[in-house]
mmCIF file of C-alpha atoms in Angstrom:
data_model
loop_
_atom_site.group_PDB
_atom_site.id
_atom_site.type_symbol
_atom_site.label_atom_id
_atom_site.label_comp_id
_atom_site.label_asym_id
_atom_site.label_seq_id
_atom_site.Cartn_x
_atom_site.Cartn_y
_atom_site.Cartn_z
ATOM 1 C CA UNK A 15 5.285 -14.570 -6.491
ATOM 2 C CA UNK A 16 5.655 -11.245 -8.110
ATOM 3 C CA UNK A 17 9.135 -9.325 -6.581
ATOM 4 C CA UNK A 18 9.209 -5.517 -7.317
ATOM 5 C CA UNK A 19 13.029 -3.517 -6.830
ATOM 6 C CA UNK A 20 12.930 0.170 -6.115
ATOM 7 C CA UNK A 21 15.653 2.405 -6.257
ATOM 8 C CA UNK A 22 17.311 4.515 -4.972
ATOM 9 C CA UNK A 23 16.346 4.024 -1.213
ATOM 10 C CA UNK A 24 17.192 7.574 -0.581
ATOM 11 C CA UNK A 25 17.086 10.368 -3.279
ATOM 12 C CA UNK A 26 18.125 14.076 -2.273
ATOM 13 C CA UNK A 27 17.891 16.993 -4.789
ATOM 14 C CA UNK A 28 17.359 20.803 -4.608
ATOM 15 C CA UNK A 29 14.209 22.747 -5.696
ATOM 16 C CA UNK A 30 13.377 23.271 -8.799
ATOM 17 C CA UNK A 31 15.448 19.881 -10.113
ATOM 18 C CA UNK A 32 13.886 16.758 -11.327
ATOM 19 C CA UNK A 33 13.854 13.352 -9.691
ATOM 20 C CA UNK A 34 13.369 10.160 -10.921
ATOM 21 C CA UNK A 35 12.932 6.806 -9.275
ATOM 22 C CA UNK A 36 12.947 3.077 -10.812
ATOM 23 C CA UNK A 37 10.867 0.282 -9.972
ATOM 24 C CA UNK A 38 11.605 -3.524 -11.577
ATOM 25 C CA UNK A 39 9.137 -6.132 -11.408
ATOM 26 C CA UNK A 40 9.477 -9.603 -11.788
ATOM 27 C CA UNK A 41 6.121 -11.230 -12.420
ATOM 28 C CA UNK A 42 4.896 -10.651 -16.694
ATOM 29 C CA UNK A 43 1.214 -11.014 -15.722
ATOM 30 C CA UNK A 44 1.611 -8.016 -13.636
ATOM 31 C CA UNK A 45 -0.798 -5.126 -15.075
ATOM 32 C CA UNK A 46 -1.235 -2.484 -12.906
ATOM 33 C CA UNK A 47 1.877 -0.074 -11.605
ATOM 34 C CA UNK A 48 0.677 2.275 -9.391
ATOM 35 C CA UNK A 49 3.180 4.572 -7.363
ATOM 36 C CA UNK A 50 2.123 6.268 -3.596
ATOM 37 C CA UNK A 51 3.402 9.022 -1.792
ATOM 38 C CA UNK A 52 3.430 8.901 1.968
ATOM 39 C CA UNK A 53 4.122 10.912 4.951
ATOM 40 C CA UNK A 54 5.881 9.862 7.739
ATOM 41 C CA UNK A 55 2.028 7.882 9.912
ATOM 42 C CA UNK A 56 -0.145 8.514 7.076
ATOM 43 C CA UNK A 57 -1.848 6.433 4.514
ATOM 44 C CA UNK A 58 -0.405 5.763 1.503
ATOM 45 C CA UNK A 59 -1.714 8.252 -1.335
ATOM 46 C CA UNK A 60 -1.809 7.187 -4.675
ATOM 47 C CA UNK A 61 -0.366 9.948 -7.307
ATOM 48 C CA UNK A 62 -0.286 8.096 -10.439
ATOM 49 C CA UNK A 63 -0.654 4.863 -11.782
ATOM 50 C CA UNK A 64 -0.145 3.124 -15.298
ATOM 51 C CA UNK A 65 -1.659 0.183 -16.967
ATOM 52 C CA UNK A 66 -0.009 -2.406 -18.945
ATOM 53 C CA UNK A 67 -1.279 -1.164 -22.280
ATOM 54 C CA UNK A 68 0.185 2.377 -22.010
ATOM 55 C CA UNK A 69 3.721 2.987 -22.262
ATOM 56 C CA UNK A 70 3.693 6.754 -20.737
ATOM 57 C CA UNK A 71 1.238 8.675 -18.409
ATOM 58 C CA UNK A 72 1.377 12.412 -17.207
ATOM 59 C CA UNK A 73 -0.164 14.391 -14.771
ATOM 60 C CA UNK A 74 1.544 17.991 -14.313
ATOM 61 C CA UNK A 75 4.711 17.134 -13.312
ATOM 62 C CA UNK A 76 4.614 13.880 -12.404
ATOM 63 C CA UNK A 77 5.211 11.021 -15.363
ATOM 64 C CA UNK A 78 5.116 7.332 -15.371
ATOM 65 C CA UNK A 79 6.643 5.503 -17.918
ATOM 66 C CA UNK A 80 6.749 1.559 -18.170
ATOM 67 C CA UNK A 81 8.771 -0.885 -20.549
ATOM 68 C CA UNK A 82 7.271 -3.952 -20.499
ATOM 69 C CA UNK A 83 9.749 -5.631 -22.301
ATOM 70 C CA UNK A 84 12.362 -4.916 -19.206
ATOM 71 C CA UNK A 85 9.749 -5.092 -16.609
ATOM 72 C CA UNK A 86 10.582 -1.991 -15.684
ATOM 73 C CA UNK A 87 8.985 1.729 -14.726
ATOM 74 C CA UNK A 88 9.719 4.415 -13.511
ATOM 75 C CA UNK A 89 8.575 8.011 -11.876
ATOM 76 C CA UNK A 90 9.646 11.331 -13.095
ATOM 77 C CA UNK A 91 9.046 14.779 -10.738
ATOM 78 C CA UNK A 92 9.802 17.831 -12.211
ATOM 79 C CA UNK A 93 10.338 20.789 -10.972
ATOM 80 C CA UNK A 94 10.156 19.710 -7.541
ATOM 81 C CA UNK A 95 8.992 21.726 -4.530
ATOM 82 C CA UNK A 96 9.678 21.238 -0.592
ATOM 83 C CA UNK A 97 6.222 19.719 -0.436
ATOM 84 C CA UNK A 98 7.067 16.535 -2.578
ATOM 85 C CA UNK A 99 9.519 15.108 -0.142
ATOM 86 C CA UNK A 100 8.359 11.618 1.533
ATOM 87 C CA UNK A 101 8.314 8.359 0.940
ATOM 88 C CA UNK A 102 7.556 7.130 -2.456
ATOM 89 C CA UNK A 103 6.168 3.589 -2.900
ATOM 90 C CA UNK A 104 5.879 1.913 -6.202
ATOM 91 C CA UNK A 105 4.135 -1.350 -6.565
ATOM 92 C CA UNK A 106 2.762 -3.672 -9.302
ATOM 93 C CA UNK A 107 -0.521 -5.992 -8.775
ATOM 94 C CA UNK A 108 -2.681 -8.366 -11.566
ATOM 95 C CA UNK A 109 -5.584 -6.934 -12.794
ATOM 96 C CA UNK A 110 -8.790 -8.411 -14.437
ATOM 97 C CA UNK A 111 -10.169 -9.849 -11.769
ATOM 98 C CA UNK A 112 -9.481 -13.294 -9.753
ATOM 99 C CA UNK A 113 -8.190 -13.407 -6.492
ATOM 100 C CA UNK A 114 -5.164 -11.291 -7.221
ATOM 101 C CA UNK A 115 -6.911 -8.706 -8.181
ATOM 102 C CA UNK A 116 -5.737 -5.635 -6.071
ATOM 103 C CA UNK A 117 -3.333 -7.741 -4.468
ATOM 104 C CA UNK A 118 -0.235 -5.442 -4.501
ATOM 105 C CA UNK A 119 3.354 -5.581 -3.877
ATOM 106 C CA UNK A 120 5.717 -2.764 -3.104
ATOM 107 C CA UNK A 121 8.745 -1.691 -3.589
ATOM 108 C CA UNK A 122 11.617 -0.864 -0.935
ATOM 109 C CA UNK A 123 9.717 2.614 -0.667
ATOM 110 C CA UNK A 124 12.550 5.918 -2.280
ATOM 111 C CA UNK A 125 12.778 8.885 1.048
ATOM 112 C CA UNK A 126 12.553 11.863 -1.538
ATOM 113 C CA UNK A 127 13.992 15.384 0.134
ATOM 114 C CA UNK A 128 13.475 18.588 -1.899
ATOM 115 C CA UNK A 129 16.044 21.492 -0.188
ATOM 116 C CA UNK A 130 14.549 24.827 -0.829
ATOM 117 C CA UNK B 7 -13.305 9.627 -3.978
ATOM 118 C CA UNK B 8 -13.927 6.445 -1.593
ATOM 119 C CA UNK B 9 -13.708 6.194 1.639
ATOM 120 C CA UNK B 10 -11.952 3.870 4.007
ATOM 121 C CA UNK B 11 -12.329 3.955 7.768
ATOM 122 C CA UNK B 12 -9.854 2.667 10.045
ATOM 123 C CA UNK B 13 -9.749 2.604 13.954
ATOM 124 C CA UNK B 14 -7.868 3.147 16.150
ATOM 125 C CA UNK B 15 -5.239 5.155 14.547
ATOM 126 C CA UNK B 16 -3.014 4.573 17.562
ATOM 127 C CA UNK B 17 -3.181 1.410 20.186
ATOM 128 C CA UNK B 18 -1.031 0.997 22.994
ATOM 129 C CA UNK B 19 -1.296 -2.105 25.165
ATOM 130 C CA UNK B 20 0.013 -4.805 27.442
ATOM 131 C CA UNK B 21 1.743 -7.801 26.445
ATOM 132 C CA UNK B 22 -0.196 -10.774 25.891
ATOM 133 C CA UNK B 23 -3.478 -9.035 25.018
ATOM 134 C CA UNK B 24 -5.361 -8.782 22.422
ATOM 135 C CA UNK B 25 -6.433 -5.992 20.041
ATOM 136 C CA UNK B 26 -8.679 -5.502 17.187
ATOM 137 C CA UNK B 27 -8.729 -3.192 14.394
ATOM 138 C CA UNK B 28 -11.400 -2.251 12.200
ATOM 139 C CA UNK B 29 -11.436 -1.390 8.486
ATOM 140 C CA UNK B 30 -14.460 0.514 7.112
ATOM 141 C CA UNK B 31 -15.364 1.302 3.762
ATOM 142 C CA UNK B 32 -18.414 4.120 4.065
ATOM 143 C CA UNK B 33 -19.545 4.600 0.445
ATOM 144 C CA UNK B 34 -18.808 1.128 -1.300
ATOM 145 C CA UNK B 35 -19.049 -2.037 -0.616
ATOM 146 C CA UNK B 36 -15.934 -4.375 -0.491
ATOM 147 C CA UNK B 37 -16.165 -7.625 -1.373
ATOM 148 C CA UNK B 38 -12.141 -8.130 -0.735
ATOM 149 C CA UNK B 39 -9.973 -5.558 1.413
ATOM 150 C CA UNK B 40 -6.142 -6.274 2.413
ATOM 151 C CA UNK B 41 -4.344 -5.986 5.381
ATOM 152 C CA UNK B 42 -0.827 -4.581 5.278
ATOM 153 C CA UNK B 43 1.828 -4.385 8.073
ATOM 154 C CA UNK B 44 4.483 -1.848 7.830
ATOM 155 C CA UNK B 45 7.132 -1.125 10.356
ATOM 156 C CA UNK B 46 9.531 1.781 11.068
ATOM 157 C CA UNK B 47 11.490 2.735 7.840
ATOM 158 C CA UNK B 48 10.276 -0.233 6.054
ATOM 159 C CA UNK B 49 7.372 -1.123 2.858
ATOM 160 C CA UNK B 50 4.250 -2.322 3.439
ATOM 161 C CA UNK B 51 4.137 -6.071 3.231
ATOM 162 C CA UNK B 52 0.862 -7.434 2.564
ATOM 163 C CA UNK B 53 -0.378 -10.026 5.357
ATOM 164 C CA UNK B 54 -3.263 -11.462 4.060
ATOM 165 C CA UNK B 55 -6.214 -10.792 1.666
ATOM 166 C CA UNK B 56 -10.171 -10.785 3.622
ATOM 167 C CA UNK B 57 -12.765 -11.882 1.387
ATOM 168 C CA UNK B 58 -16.337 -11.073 2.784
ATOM 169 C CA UNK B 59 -17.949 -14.657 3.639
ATOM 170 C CA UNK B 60 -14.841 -16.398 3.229
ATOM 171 C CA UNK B 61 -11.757 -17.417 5.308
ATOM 172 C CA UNK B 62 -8.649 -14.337 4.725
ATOM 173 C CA UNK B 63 -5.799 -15.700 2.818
ATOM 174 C CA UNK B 64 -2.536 -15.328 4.838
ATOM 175 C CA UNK B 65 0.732 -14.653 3.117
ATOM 176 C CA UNK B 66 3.671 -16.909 3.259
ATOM 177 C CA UNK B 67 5.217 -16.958 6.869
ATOM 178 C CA UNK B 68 2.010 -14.800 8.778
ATOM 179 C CA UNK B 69 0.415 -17.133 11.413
ATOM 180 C CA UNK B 70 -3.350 -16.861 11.250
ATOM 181 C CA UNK B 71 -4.010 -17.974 14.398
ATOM 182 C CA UNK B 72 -2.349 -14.484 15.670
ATOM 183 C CA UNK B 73 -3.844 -12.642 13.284
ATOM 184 C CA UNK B 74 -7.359 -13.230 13.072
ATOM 185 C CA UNK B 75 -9.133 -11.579 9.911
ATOM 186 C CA UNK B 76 -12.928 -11.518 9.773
ATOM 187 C CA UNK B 77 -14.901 -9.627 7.120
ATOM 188 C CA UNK B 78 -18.496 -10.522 8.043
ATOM 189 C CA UNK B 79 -20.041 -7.683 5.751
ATOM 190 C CA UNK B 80 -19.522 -5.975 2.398
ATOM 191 C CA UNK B 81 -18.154 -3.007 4.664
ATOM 192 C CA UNK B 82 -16.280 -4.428 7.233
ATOM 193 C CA UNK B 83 -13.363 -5.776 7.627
ATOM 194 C CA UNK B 84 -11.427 -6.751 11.510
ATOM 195 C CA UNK B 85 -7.892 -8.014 11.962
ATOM 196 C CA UNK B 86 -7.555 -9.173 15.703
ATOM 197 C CA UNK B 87 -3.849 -8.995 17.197
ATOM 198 C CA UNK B 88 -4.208 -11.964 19.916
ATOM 199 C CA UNK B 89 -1.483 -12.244 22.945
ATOM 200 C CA UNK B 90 0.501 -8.984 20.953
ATOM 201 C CA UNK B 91 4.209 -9.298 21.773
ATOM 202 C CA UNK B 92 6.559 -6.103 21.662
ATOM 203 C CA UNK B 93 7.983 -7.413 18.007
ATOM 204 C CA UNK B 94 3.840 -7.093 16.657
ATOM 205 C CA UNK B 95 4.424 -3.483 17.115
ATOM 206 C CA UNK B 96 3.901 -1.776 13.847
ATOM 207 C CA UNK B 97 1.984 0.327 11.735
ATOM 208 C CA UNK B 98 -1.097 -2.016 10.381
ATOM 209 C CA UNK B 99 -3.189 -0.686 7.448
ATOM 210 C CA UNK B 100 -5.749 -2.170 5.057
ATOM 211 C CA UNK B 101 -7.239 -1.646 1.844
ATOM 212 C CA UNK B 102 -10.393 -2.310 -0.036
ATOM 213 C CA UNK B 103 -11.403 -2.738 -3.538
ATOM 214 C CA UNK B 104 -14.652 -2.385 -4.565
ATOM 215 C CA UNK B 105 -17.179 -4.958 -5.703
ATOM 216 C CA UNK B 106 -15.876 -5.957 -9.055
ATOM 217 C CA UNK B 107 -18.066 -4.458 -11.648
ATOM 218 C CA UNK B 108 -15.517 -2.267 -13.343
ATOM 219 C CA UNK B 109 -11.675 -3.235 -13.986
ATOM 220 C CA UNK B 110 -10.803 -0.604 -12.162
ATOM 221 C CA UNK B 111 -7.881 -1.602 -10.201
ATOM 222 C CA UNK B 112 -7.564 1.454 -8.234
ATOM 223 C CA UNK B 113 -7.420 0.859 -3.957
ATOM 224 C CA UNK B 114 -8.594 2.866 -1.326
ATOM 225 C CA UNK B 115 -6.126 2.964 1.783
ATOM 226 C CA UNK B 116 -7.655 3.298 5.464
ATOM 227 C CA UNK B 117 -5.359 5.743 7.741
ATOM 228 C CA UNK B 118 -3.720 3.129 9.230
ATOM 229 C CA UNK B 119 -2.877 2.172 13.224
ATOM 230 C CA UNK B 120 0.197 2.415 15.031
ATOM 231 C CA UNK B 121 -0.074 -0.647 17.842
ATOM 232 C CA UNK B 122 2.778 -0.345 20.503
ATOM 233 C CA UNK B 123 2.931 -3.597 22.343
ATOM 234 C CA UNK B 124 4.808 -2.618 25.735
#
């Protein structure tokens, strides 16, 4: 089955700074890399995600980039506030349908802290 | 966006009982939502996949005879904790898809429930 590596496991930087966390996957036929933020007893909110076909995605300041060749992505945060520390999640799931459609697995999870 | 219900957010209860928890989704229907089990510190590792009208598919090493899964509709999905131990306590939380008429891959977490087995 598909086996996703996150690092780092903790990741501490000061306001303003960018931060950037990896994510390796295993499995080829995975598709779909989406990466969720979440606070300590909440759900799991998704803030980006990136499909196999795209090599780069942006939303303000967050960034996903994947290399497919090296089964690898990543997230990029810049300029980082207070607000975006928590626990960031990546994971990677098969697409298109079937029964492993949705089916996702996670990284180690990355404890972001942004010191004002 | 969607909506996923999930209740009770918090559970505390006796060893060797049982307790259910129900996954909602209120504006779509789901023909397949997940459960996940995360404890303190740790990811979320997926325990099995509910498809509505079918028997859940349990992940390597989850015994689904302790975990009972039903999803008898397109909007509800129930894992059952039976005779909980202290080590079942964890944060539980599911996810739905919705019916597959797009490729849209994009999951809709419920808010998840914290069972304390004492």
């Amino acid at each position: 089955g598909e086996n996703v590596e996150q690092h780092p496991s903790t990741l501490s930087v000061q306001e303003g700074d960018s931060a950037v966390i990896k994510c390796t996957y295993s499995d080829s036929a995975s598709n779909y890399f989406p990466w969720y933020k979440q606070e300590l007893g909440k759900r799991p909110q998704l803030i980006i995600d990136i499909r196999s076909n795209v090599g780069e995605k942006k939303d303000q300041r967050i960034a996903v980039t994947l290399n497919k060749t090296a089964k690898h992505f990543s997230l990029h945060i810049t300029e980082t506030q207070p607000e975006d520390s928590a626990v960031y999640f990546c994971a990677a799931s098969k697409g298109g349908g079937g029964t492993s459609y949705g089916k996702l697995t996670f990284g180690q999870g990355t404890i972001l802290t942004v010191h004002p | 966006g969607a909506v996923v219900s999930q209740h009770p957010s918090w559970v505390i209860c006796k060893s060797g009982t049982s307790v259910k928890i129900e996954c909602r989704s209120l504006d779509f229907q789901a023909t397949t939502m997940f459960w996940y089990r995360q404890f303190p510190k740790q990811s979320l590792m997926l325990m099995a996949t509910s498809n509505e009208g079918s028997k859940a598919t349990y992940e390597q090493g989850v015994e689904k005879d302790k975990f009972l899964i039903n999803h008898a509709s397109l909007t509800l999905s129930t894992l059952t904790v039976t005779s909980a131990h202290p080590e079942d306590s964890s944060f539980y939380i599911c996810s739905a898809r919705e019916q597959a008429t797009t490729l849209n891959e994009k999951l809709f977490f419920g808010s998840g429930t914290q069972l304390s087995v004492l």
